[in-house]
MMTF fields as JSON, N, C-alpha, C and O atoms, coordinates in Angstrom:
{
  "mmtfVersion": "1.0.0",
  "mmtfProducer": "UNKNOWN",
  "numBonds": 615,
  "numAtoms": 616,
  "numGroups": 154,
  "numChains": 1,
  "numModels": 1,
  "chainsPerModel": [1],
  "groupsPerChain": [154],
  "chainIdList": ["A"],
  "bondAtomList": [4, 2, 8, 6, 12, 10, 16, 14, 20, 18, 24, 22, 28, 26, 32, 30, 36, 34, 40, 38, 44, 42, 48, 46, 52, 50, 56, 54, 60, 58, 64, 62, 68, 66, 72, 70, 76, 74, 80, 78, 84, 82, 88, 86, 92, 90, 96, 94, 100, 98, 104, 102, 108, 106, 112, 110, 116, 114, 120, 118, 124, 122, 128, 126, 132, 130, 136, 134, 140, 138, 144, 142, 148, 146, 152, 150, 156, 154, 160, 158, 164, 162, 168, 166, 172, 170, 176, 174, 180, 178, 184, 182, 188, 186, 192, 190, 196, 194, 200, 198, 204, 202, 208, 206, 212, 210, 216, 214, 220, 218, 224, 222, 228, 226, 232, 230, 236, 234, 240, 238, 244, 242, 248, 246, 252, 250, 256, 254, 260, 258, 264, 262, 268, 266, 272, 270, 276, 274, 280, 278, 284, 282, 288, 286, 292, 290, 296, 294, 300, 298, 304, 302, 308, 306, 312, 310, 316, 314, 320, 318, 324, 322, 328, 326, 332, 330, 336, 334, 340, 338, 344, 342, 348, 346, 352, 350, 356, 354, 360, 358, 364, 362, 368, 366, 372, 370, 376, 374, 380, 378, 384, 382, 388, 386, 392, 390, 396, 394, 400, 398, 404, 402, 408, 406, 412, 410, 416, 414, 420, 418, 424, 422, 428, 426, 432, 430, 436, 434, 440, 438, 444, 442, 448, 446, 452, 450, 456, 454, 460, 458, 464, 462, 468, 466, 472, 470, 476, 474, 480, 478, 484, 482, 488, 486, 492, 490, 496, 494, 500, 498, 504, 502, 508, 506, 512, 510, 516, 514, 520, 518, 524, 522, 528, 526, 532, 530, 536, 534, 540, 538, 544, 542, 548, 546, 552, 550, 556, 554, 560, 558, 564, 562, 568, 566, 572, 570, 576, 574, 580, 578, 584, 582, 588, 586, 592, 590, 596, 594, 600, 598, 604, 602, 608, 606, 612, 610],
  "bondOrderList": [1, 1, 1, 1, 1, 1, 1, 1, 1, 1, 1, 1, 1, 1, 1, 1, 1, 1, 1, 1, 1, 1, 1, 1, 1, 1, 1, 1, 1, 1, 1, 1, 1, 1, 1, 1, 1, 1, 1, 1, 1, 1, 1, 1, 1, 1, 1, 1, 1, 1, 1, 1, 1, 1, 1, 1, 1, 1, 1, 1, 1, 1, 1, 1, 1, 1, 1, 1, 1, 1, 1, 1, 1, 1, 1, 1, 1, 1, 1, 1, 1, 1, 1, 1, 1, 1, 1, 1, 1, 1, 1, 1, 1, 1, 1, 1, 1, 1, 1, 1, 1, 1, 1, 1, 1, 1, 1, 1, 1, 1, 1, 1, 1, 1, 1, 1, 1, 1, 1, 1, 1, 1, 1, 1, 1, 1, 1, 1, 1, 1, 1, 1, 1, 1, 1, 1, 1, 1, 1, 1, 1, 1, 1, 1, 1, 1, 1, 1, 1, 1, 1, 1, 1],
  "groupList": [{"groupName": "UNK", "atomNameList": ["N", "CA", "C", "O"], "elementList": ["N", "C", "C", "O"], "formalChargeList": [0, 0, 0, 0], "bondAtomList": [1, 0, 2, 1, 3, 2], "bondOrderList": [1, 1, 2], "singleLetterCode": "X", "chemCompType": "L-PEPTIDE LINKING"}],
  "groupTypeList": [0, 0, 0, 0, 0, 0, 0, 0, 0, 0, 0, 0, 0, 0, 0, 0, 0, 0, 0, 0, 0, 0, 0, 0, 0, 0, 0, 0, 0, 0, 0, 0, 0, 0, 0, 0, 0, 0, 0, 0, 0, 0, 0, 0, 0, 0, 0, 0, 0, 0, 0, 0, 0, 0, 0, 0, 0, 0, 0, 0, 0, 0, 0, 0, 0, 0, 0, 0, 0, 0, 0, 0, 0, 0, 0, 0, 0, 0, 0, 0, 0, 0, 0, 0, 0, 0, 0, 0, 0, 0, 0, 0, 0, 0, 0, 0, 0, 0, 0, 0, 0, 0, 0, 0, 0, 0, 0, 0, 0, 0, 0, 0, 0, 0, 0, 0, 0, 0, 0, 0, 0, 0, 0, 0, 0, 0, 0, 0, 0, 0, 0, 0, 0, 0, 0, 0, 0, 0, 0, 0, 0, 0, 0, 0, 0, 0, 0, 0, 0, 0, 0, 0, 0, 0],
  "groupIdList": [1, 2, 3, 4, 5, 6, 7, 8, 9, 10, 11, 12, 13, 14, 15, 16, 17, 18, 19, 20, 21, 22, 23, 24, 25, 26, 27, 28, 29, 30, 31, 32, 33, 34, 35, 36, 37, 38, 39, 40, 41, 42, 43, 44, 45, 46, 47, 48, 49, 50, 51, 52, 53, 54, 55, 56, 57, 58, 59, 60, 61, 62, 63, 64, 65, 66, 67, 68, 69, 70, 71, 72, 73, 74, 75, 76, 77, 78, 79, 80, 81, 82, 83, 84, 85, 86, 87, 88, 89, 90, 91, 92, 93, 94, 95, 96, 97, 98, 99, 100, 101, 102, 103, 104, 105, 106, 107, 108, 109, 110, 111, 112, 113, 114, 115, 116, 117, 118, 119, 120, 121, 122, 123, 124, 125, 126, 127, 128, 129, 130, 131, 132, 133, 134, 135, 136, 137, 138, 139, 140, 141, 142, 143, 144, 145, 146, 147, 148, 149, 150, 151, 152, 153, 154],
  "secStructList": [7, 7, 7, 7, 3, 3, 3, 3, 7, 7, 7, 7, 2, 2, 2, 2, 2, 2, 2, 2, 2, 2, 2, 2, 2, 2, 2, 2, 2, 2, 6, 6, 7, 1, 7, 3, 3, 3, 3, 3, 3, 3, 6, 6, 3, 3, 3, 3, 3, 3, 3, 7, 2, 2, 2, 2, 2, 2, 2, 2, 2, 2, 2, 2, 2, 2, 2, 6, 6, 7, 7, 3, 3, 3, 3, 7, 6, 6, 7, 3, 3, 7, 2, 2, 2, 2, 2, 2, 2, 2, 6, 1, 7, 2, 2, 2, 2, 2, 2, 2, 2, 2, 6, 6, 1, 1, 7, 7, 3, 3, 3, 6, 6, 3, 3, 3, 3, 3, 2, 2, 2, 2, 2, 2, 2, 2, 2, 2, 2, 2, 2, 2, 2, 2, 2, 2, 2, 2, 2, 2, 2, 2, 2, 2, 2, 2, 6, 6, 1, 1, 7, 7, 7, 7],
  "xCoordList": [0.859, 0.0, 0.903, 1.825, 0.636, 1.48, 0.852, 0.254, 1.014, 0.518, 1.344, 1.97, 1.329, 2.0, 0.935, 0.038, 1.017, 0.027, 0.769, 1.882, 0.125, 0.701, -0.393, -1.507, -0.055, -1.02, -0.421, 0.683, -1.149, -0.753, -1.752, -2.945, -1.258, -2.12, -2.665, -2.176, -3.673, -4.208, -3.08, -2.158, -3.169, -2.093, -2.101, -3.106, -0.971, -0.886, -1.672, -1.92, -2.059, -2.747, -1.922, -2.479, -0.608, 0.253, 0.203, 0.091, 0.288, 0.225, -1.152, -1.249, -2.215, -3.567, -3.666, -4.28, -3.064, -3.08, -2.298, -2.737, -1.155, -0.361, -1.154, -1.171, -1.809, -2.609, -3.747, -4.035, -4.388, -5.489, -4.996, -5.616, -3.882, -3.335, -2.875, -3.149, -2.183, -1.706, -2.875, -2.83, -3.917, -5.103, -5.788, -6.272, -5.832, -6.45, -5.677, -6.274, -4.361, -3.534, -3.669, -3.755, -3.687, -3.704, -5.086, -5.181, -6.149, -7.518, -7.797, -8.378, -7.394, -7.656, -6.991, -7.562, -5.807, -5.087, -5.71, -5.785, -6.149, -6.714, -8.004, -8.29, -8.786, -10.051, -9.828, -10.739, -8.635, -8.345, -8.178, -8.238, -7.971, -7.845, -6.792, -7.005, -5.646, -4.513, -3.277, -3.25, -2.243, -0.983, -0.503, -0.816, 0.241, 0.703, 2.198, 2.678, 2.921, 4.352, 4.586, 4.177, 5.245, 5.58, 7.084, 7.839, 7.511, 8.939, 9.21, 8.63, 10.081, 10.433, 11.773, 12.754, 11.791, 13.018, 13.54, 12.82, 14.8, 15.467, 16.839, 17.665, 17.085, 18.344, 18.509, 17.704, 19.535, 19.777, 19.396, 19.636, 18.813, 18.424, 16.923, 16.135, 16.55, 15.141, 14.953, 15.683, 13.972, 13.789, 12.302, 11.464, 11.958, 10.55, 10.16, 10.95, 8.948, 8.392, 7.004, 6.269, 6.652, 5.333, 4.46, 4.86, 3.265, 2.298, 1.168, 0.631, 0.791, -0.36, -1.632, -1.682, -2.642, -3.887, -4.496, -5.02, -4.427, -4.977, -4.252, -4.873, -2.947, -2.17, -2.503, -2.526, -2.761, -3.145, -4.486, -4.655, -5.432, -6.74, -6.604, -7.233, -5.781, -5.545, -4.878, -5.229, -3.932, -3.265, -4.275, -4.192, -5.227, -6.269, -7.098, -7.415, -7.448, -8.211, -7.42, -7.978, -6.134, -5.278, -5.206, -5.348, -4.984, -4.899, -6.222, -6.225, -7.349, -8.667, -8.845, -9.305, -8.478, -8.613, -7.705, -8.122, -6.477, -5.542, -5.994, -5.878, -6.507, -6.997, -8.147, -8.333, -8.918, -10.037, -9.573, -10.383, -8.263, -7.737, -7.85, -7.672, -8.145, -8.294, -7.016, -6.28, -6.757, -5.664, -6.064, -7.236, -5.091, -5.324, -4.601, -3.467, -5.273, -4.638, -4.812, -5.919, -3.73, -3.777, -3.493, -2.461, -4.443, -4.314, -4.628, -5.671, -3.766, -4.034, -5.317, -5.687, -5.987, -7.235, -7.07, -7.988, -5.912, -5.73, -5.222, -4.85, -5.204, -4.73, -5.714, -6.913, -5.181, -6.013, -5.894, -4.797, -7.031, -7.081, -7.402, -8.062, -6.932, -7.338, -8.73, -9.221, -9.359, -10.695, -10.647, -11.59, -9.572, -9.437, -9.335, -9.998, -8.515, -8.356, -9.664, -10.058, -10.328, -11.582, -12.66, -13.394, -12.754, -13.74, -13.447, -14.365, -12.185, -11.807, -12.215, -12.708, -12.01, -12.354, -13.855, -14.287, -14.649, -16.105, -16.644, -17.819, -15.782, -16.184, -17.261, -18.255, -17.029, -17.921, -17.075, -15.846, -17.734, -16.996, -16.49, -17.034, -15.461, -14.933, -15.988, -16.106, -16.756, -17.823, -18.865, -19.294, -19.266, -20.243, -19.674, -20.371, -18.405, -17.771, -17.726, -18.049, -17.333, -17.241, -18.604, -18.686, -19.668, -21.016, -21.29, -21.877, -20.865, -21.035, -20.248, -20.717, -19.063, -18.241, -18.863, -18.978, -19.265, -19.799, -21.136, -21.466, -21.914, -23.198, -23.057, -24.046, -21.829, -21.576, -21.884, -21.857, -22.171, -22.452, -21.196, -21.267, -20.06, -18.774, -17.923, -17.713, -17.433, -16.571, -15.256, -14.769, -14.706, -13.408, -12.77, -13.395, -11.529, -10.862, -10.175, -9.942, -9.859, -9.175, -7.727, -7.421, -6.86, -5.449, -5.224, -5.073, -5.207, -5.195, -6.531, -7.584, -6.493, -7.735, -8.102, -9.112, -7.288, -7.502, -8.254, -7.987, -9.184, -9.945, -9.198, -8.595, -9.254, -8.678, -9.745, -10.441, -9.86, -10.871, -10.166, -9.295, -10.543, -9.961, -10.515, -11.704, -9.642, -10.034, -11.193, -12.136, -11.13, -12.188, -13.531, -14.571, -13.535, -14.781, -15.339, -16.549, -14.451, -14.871, -15.469, -16.492, -14.824, -15.329, -16.643, -17.502, -16.802, -18.07, -19.195, -20.293, -18.929, -19.922, -20.272, -21.447, -19.256, -19.483, -20.34, -21.248, -20.056, -20.845, -22.301, -23.214, -22.527, -23.897, -24.596, -25.75, -23.897, -24.472, -24.813, -25.866, -23.939, -24.197, -25.418, -26.252, -25.525, -26.696, -27.974, -28.982, -27.934, -29.112, -29.524, -30.709, -28.548, -28.827, -29.465, -30.417, -28.942, -29.478, -30.922, -31.763, -31.203, -32.559, -33.526, -34.624, -33.13, -33.977, -34.211, -35.336, -33.154, -33.295, -34.214, -35.029, -34.086, -34.977, -36.423, -37.318, -36.655, -38.011, -38.571, -39.732, -37.749, -38.194, -38.538, -39.544, -37.71, -37.972, -39.258, -40.055, -39.464, -40.683, -41.915, -42.901, -41.863, -42.993, -43.24, -44.389, -42.185, -42.331, -42.977, -43.792, -42.624, -43.23, -44.707, -45.544, -45.018, -46.412, -47.277, -48.453, -46.699, -47.442, -47.316, -47.725, -46.746, -46.584, -45.952, -46.485, -44.796, -44.08, -43.015, -42.11, -43.136, -42.217, -40.968, -40.108, -40.854, -39.698, -40.04, -41.106, -39.14, -39.33, -38.283, -37.136, -38.683, -37.759, -36.845, -37.303, -35.545, -34.571, -34.503, -33.74],
  "yCoordList": [-1.168, 0.0, 1.228, 1.329, 2.144, 3.329, 4.483, 5.398, 4.401, 5.468, 5.509, 4.526, 6.659, 6.821, 6.739, 7.581, 5.746, 5.593, 5.401, 4.877, 5.836, 5.648, 5.137, 5.66, 4.119, 3.551, 3.555, 3.054, 4.119, 4.145, 3.294, 3.593, 2.248, 1.361, 2.126, 3.212, 1.574, 2.277, 2.631, 1.843, 3.819, 4.299, 3.612, 3.043, 3.683, 3.223, 4.224, 5.342, 3.859, 4.823, 6.1, 7.195, 5.956, 7.132, 8.038, 9.258, 7.437, 8.237, 8.888, 10.018, 8.185, 8.759, 9.986, 10.988, 9.904, 11.044, 12.226, 13.37, 11.959, 13.021, 13.658, 14.88, 12.83, 13.335, 14.217, 15.261, 13.804, 14.588, 15.975, 16.987, 16.016, 17.298, 18.162, 19.361, 17.561, 18.307, 18.86, 19.995, 18.057, 18.5, 19.674, 20.584, 19.658, 20.766, 22.059, 23.12, 21.97, 23.161, 23.654, 24.859, 22.741, 23.097, 23.559, 24.287, 23.15, 23.409, 24.882, 25.218, 25.755, 27.186, 27.736, 28.576, 27.273, 27.727, 27.138, 27.806, 25.901, 25.225, 25.902, 25.953, 26.423, 27.089, 28.344, 28.791, 28.91, 30.127, 29.835, 30.747, 28.57, 28.141, 28.954, 29.404, 29.125, 29.824, 28.951, 28.053, 29.218, 28.494, 28.724, 29.744, 27.788, 27.853, 27.575, 26.62, 28.404, 28.186, 27.562, 28.108, 26.421, 25.713, 25.753, 25.863, 25.664, 25.555, 24.136, 23.673, 23.463, 22.088, 22.097, 22.665, 21.46, 21.428, 19.998, 19.06, 19.848, 18.554, 18.746, 19.485, 18.092, 18.27, 19.752, 20.321, 20.373, 21.783, 22.704, 23.91, 22.155, 22.969, 23.234, 22.382, 24.415, 24.767, 25.336, 26.232, 24.809, 25.203, 25.467, 24.649, 26.597, 26.837, 26.078, 25.963, 25.573, 24.973, 25.555, 25.798, 25.774, 26.323, 25.215, 24.495, 25.095, 24.109, 24.825, 25.801, 24.367, 24.961, 24.689, 23.733, 25.52, 25.397, 23.997, 23.443, 23.434, 22.09, 21.037, 20.095, 21.184, 20.231, 20.362, 19.364, 21.581, 21.797, 21.108, 20.45, 21.262, 20.617, 19.092, 18.407, 18.58, 17.138, 16.647, 15.588, 17.405, 17.05, 16.997, 16.115, 17.929, 17.916, 16.635, 16.022, 16.231, 14.993, 13.789, 12.896, 13.768, 12.664, 12.627, 11.569, 13.791, 13.856, 13.453, 12.759, 13.888, 13.504, 11.986, 11.39, 11.364, 9.912, 9.203, 8.256, 9.66, 9.028, 9.219, 8.296, 10.401, 10.656, 9.718, 9.357, 9.327, 8.4, 6.94, 6.023, 6.727, 5.365, 4.647, 3.43, 5.384, 4.761, 4.897, 5.873, 3.912, 3.993, 4.908, 5.253, 5.299, 6.239, 5.741, 5.267, 5.857, 5.571, 6.79, 7.312, 7.244, 8.385, 7.865, 7.247, 8.134, 7.691, 8.886, 9.517, 9.212, 10.344, 10.141, 9.012, 11.248, 11.206, 10.528, 9.856, 10.697, 10.148, 8.705, 8.17, 8.081, 6.698, 5.75, 6.017, 4.646, 3.57, 2.385, 2.009, 1.806, 0.717, -0.599, -0.624, -1.676, -3.003, -3.274, -2.533, -4.326, -4.671, -5.072, -4.802, -5.705, -6.089, -4.839, -4.749, -3.88, -2.646, -1.857, -1.363, -1.746, -0.989, -1.659, -0.981, -2.974, -3.69, -3.486, -3.292, -3.528, -3.29, -1.885, -1.706, -0.902, 0.476, 0.653, 1.436, -0.066, 0.021, -0.951, -0.893, -1.841, -2.862, -3.778, -4.104, -4.182, -5.116, -6.257, -6.182, -7.296, -8.404, -7.993, -7.086, -8.662, -8.394, -8.725, -8.019, -9.789, -10.187, -9.072, -8.749, -8.49, -7.398, -6.213, -5.615, -5.873, -4.762, -5.022, -4.133, -6.214, -6.54, -6.395, -5.966, -6.748, -6.557, -5.065, -4.691, -4.21, -2.763, -2.265, -1.39, -2.817, -2.417, -2.889, -2.124, -4.161, -4.742, -4.141, -4.13, -3.637, -3.003, -1.51, -0.834, -0.983, 0.42, 1.382, 2.597, 0.872, 1.741, 2.519, 3.695, 1.85, 2.496, 2.351, 1.235, 3.466, 3.373, 2.66, 2.698, 2.021, 1.363, 1.204, 1.473, 0.768, 0.443, -0.897, -1.346, -1.519, -2.808, -2.641, -1.955, -3.283, -3.378, -4.87, -5.636, -5.268, -6.701, -7.276, -6.855, -8.222, -8.802, -8.23, -8.617, -7.318, -6.77, -5.442, -4.59, -5.286, -4.04, -3.066, -3.466, -1.778, -0.721, 0.348, 0.741, 0.81, 1.785, 3.039, 2.968, 4.183, 5.446, 5.771, 5.596, 6.24, 6.582, 7.574, 7.42, 8.588, 9.595, 9.001, 9.437, 8.015, 7.355, 6.526, 6.499, 5.85, 5.053, 5.941, 5.599, 7.092, 8.007, 8.66, 8.93, 8.914, 9.466, 8.454, 8.823, 7.182, 6.133, 6.069, 6.002, 6.089, 5.997, 7.166, 6.973, 8.37, 9.541, 9.389, 9.701, 8.91, 8.687, 7.635, 7.811, 6.547, 5.457, 5.93, 5.582, 6.708, 7.246, 8.162, 8.094, 9.026, 9.918, 9.109, 9.393, 8.094, 7.263, 6.536, 6.456, 6.017, 5.311, 6.257, 5.886, 7.472, 8.471, 8.824, 8.981, 8.949, 9.252, 8.146, 8.426, 6.9, 5.762, 5.724, 5.503, 5.939, 5.932, 7.06, 6.859, 8.237, 9.351, 8.996, 9.284, 8.374, 7.969, 6.926, 7.012, 5.94, 4.929, 5.551, 5.194, 6.471, 7.151, 7.967, 7.968, 8.666, 9.452, 8.562, 8.893, 7.424, 6.488, 5.914, 5.752, 5.612, 5.081, 6.122, 5.775, 7.393, 8.457, 8.616, 8.783, 8.561, 8.693, 7.572, 7.778, 6.394, 5.231, 5.088, 4.079, 6.109, 6.149, 4.863, 4.201, 4.538, 3.317, 3.596, 2.79, 4.739, 5.013, 5.787, 6.039, 6.165, 6.941, 8.419, 8.85, 9.175, 10.619, 11.328, 10.89, 12.41, 13.233, 13.956, 14.542, 13.907, 14.567, 16.045, 16.747],
  "zCoordList": [0.0, 0.0, 0.0, 0.809, -0.897, -0.99, -0.211, -0.777, 1.117, 1.961, 3.228, 3.623, 3.845, 5.108, 6.19, 6.235, 7.057, 8.119, 9.425, 9.467, 10.478, 11.799, 12.722, 12.744, 13.471, 14.41, 15.802, 16.017, 16.737, 18.138, 18.908, 18.938, 19.52, 20.295, 21.501, 21.813, 22.184, 23.356, 24.335, 24.547, 24.921, 25.785, 27.15, 27.577, 27.808, 29.187, 30.041, 29.59, 31.234, 32.104, 32.331, 32.407, 32.436, 32.626, 31.39, 31.517, 30.19, 28.966, 28.803, 28.322, 29.198, 29.127, 30.035, 29.666, 31.216, 32.141, 31.569, 31.68, 30.964, 30.334, 29.196, 29.056, 28.387, 27.265, 27.778, 27.193, 28.861, 29.432, 29.868, 29.541, 30.603, 31.056, 29.884, 29.85, 28.934, 27.757, 26.957, 26.484, 26.809, 26.075, 26.751, 26.079, 28.085, 28.815, 28.591, 28.412, 28.602, 28.384, 26.941, 26.703, 25.996, 24.576, 24.098, 23.11, 24.781, 24.323, 24.049, 23.018, 24.952, 24.753, 23.511, 22.816, 23.233, 22.034, 20.768, 19.736, 20.855, 19.68, 19.229, 18.033, 20.174, 19.821, 18.98, 18.283, 19.038, 18.268, 16.772, 15.948, 16.431, 15.027, 14.274, 13.148, 14.943, 14.336, 14.495, 15.335, 13.679, 13.899, 15.329, 15.943, 15.838, 17.218, 17.262, 16.651, 17.977, 18.141, 19.511, 20.536, 19.51, 20.741, 20.933, 19.966, 22.162, 22.448, 22.918, 23.9, 22.219, 22.541, 23.254, 22.773, 24.399, 25.186, 25.198, 25.541, 24.82, 24.816, 25.428, 24.891, 26.539, 27.282, 27.6, 28.338, 27.053, 27.353, 26.201, 26.266, 25.163, 24.01, 24.046, 24.459, 23.612, 23.471, 22.073, 21.65, 21.368, 19.982, 19.723, 20.102, 19.083, 18.754, 17.479, 16.541, 17.468, 16.246, 16.034, 16.991, 14.782, 14.474, 13.902, 12.988, 14.457, 13.986, 13.259, 13.782, 12.064, 11.384, 12.199, 12.972, 12.027, 12.784, 12.64, 13.607, 11.438, 11.22, 12.028, 12.519, 12.172, 12.967, 14.446, 15.166, 14.904, 16.304, 16.573, 17.6, 15.649, 15.787, 15.799, 16.605, 14.903, 14.85, 16.131, 16.651, 16.632, 17.883, 19.027, 19.882, 19.053, 20.09, 19.994, 21.014, 18.778, 18.59, 19.093, 19.73, 18.81, 19.252, 20.777, 21.389, 21.379, 22.842, 23.496, 24.512, 22.915, 23.448, 23.418, 24.392, 22.292, 22.174, 23.172, 23.839, 23.27, 24.213, 25.655, 26.462, 25.992, 27.35, 27.698, 28.86, 26.683, 26.885, 26.837, 26.977, 26.64, 26.63, 25.299, 25.237, 24.225, 22.905, 22.095, 22.239, 21.243, 20.292, 19.148, 19.0, 18.346, 17.252, 16.004, 16.073, 14.874, 13.592, 12.704, 12.569, 12.102, 11.191, 9.789, 9.527, 8.897, 7.503, 6.606, 6.78, 5.66, 4.759, 3.954, 3.63, 3.637, 2.877, 1.518, 1.047, 0.887, -0.457, -0.443, -1.488, 0.716, 0.819, 0.147, 0.075, -0.339, -0.865, 0.075, 0.488, 0.404, 1.359, 0.665, -0.374, 1.246, 0.778, 1.329, 2.18, 0.848, 1.341, 2.819, 3.563, 3.241, 4.651, 5.52, 6.554, 5.113, 5.887, 5.941, 6.997, 4.797, 4.744, 5.601, 6.319, 5.525, 6.345, 7.827, 8.623, 8.193, 9.591, 10.043, 11.156, 9.186, 9.557, 9.742, 10.587, 8.962, 9.086, 10.132, 10.496, 10.611, 11.575, 10.982, 11.631, 9.726, 9.038, 8.474, 8.457, 8.022, 7.417, 6.035, 5.404, 5.588, 4.247, 3.201, 2.199, 3.418, 2.485, 2.35, 1.242, 3.478, 3.456, 2.677, 1.857, 2.933, 2.229, 0.728, -0.059, 0.324, -1.103, -1.773, -2.924, -1.065, -1.606, -1.835, -2.851, -0.888, -1.055, -2.271, -3.0, -2.487, -3.633, -4.939, -5.897, -4.969, -6.199, -6.61, -7.796, -5.646, -5.971, -6.216, -6.499, -6.11, -6.41, -5.268, -5.467, -4.092, -2.947, -2.547, -2.192, -2.611, -2.34, -3.603, -4.079, -4.15, -5.334, -5.009, -3.879, -6.016, -5.85, -7.221, -8.248, -7.223, -8.483, -8.295, -7.173, -9.408, -9.342, -9.778, -10.754, -9.033, -9.375, -9.595, -8.643, -10.863, -11.158, -10.712, -11.192, -9.807, -9.282, -7.913, -7.325, -7.414, -6.068, -6.113, -6.961, -5.198, -5.097, -4.18, -3.184, -4.542, -3.71, -3.506, -4.442, -2.261, -1.887, -1.391, -0.525, -1.94, -1.47, -0.086, 0.181, 0.773, 2.136, 2.143, 2.92, 1.287, 1.281, 0.853, 1.346, -0.054, -0.435, 0.717, 0.942, 1.444, 2.586, 3.672, 4.266, 3.935, 4.964, 4.536, 5.375, 3.237, 2.738, 2.94, 3.356, 2.649, 2.895, 4.377, 4.74, 5.227, 6.669, 7.159, 7.968, 6.673, 7.071, 6.628, 7.393, 5.389, 4.898, 5.747, 6.137, 6.03, 6.81, 8.225, 8.758, 8.822, 10.166, 10.156, 11.059, 9.13, 9.014, 8.845, 9.492, 7.971, 7.743, 9.027, 9.351, 9.742, 10.997, 12.012, 12.698, 12.106, 13.031, 12.677, 13.562, 11.384, 10.93, 11.327, 11.808, 11.131, 11.488, 12.995, 13.443, 13.779, 15.236, 15.711, 16.611, 15.112, 15.459, 15.154, 15.949, 14.005, 13.613, 14.578, 14.979, 14.953, 15.906, 17.262, 17.875, 17.721, 18.999, 18.917, 19.855, 17.791, 17.611, 17.653, 18.312, 16.947, 16.945, 18.338, 18.747, 19.056, 20.422, 21.33, 22.186, 21.154, 21.959, 21.623, 22.511, 20.323, 19.895, 20.447, 20.745, 20.582, 21.084, 22.597, 23.172, 23.234, 24.692, 25.226, 26.117, 24.645, 25.037, 26.105, 26.316, 26.768, 27.87, 27.478, 28.323, 26.223, 25.791, 25.874, 25.434, 26.434, 26.564, 25.726, 25.64, 25.118, 24.343, 25.319, 26.301, 25.038, 25.935, 25.688, 26.351]
}
């Protein structure tokens, strides 16, 4: 696969605590949505580095996930995934994913006999699926309320 990806397994409790504290300090700066200059200290040297606003936002997302004890995987938008990788990201079987590809629900291309799915196409499908699921759940809750089945609108 020709992509640069990084995967960080779930953090240790100590790393989660560090991420939580770092995220709290960084949060106020991240809300400004501007580049941020940090000073990095290593041994006796201190060096400023500038982070673009998008990197600061991404760093906040990473710290939030780590503070919650979750692992993180970073994959570029233009990456192409195998069917196994894409199925794992959607938390579905490879067979189910291949059906989505073969019916045209998710675009893909073939490299020889192998299917490749663009990350952005996979995320677009996931966003549509999440919206559709939310719509169905809202409708079910509305019907349950109308039939006085004990569900209350929050």
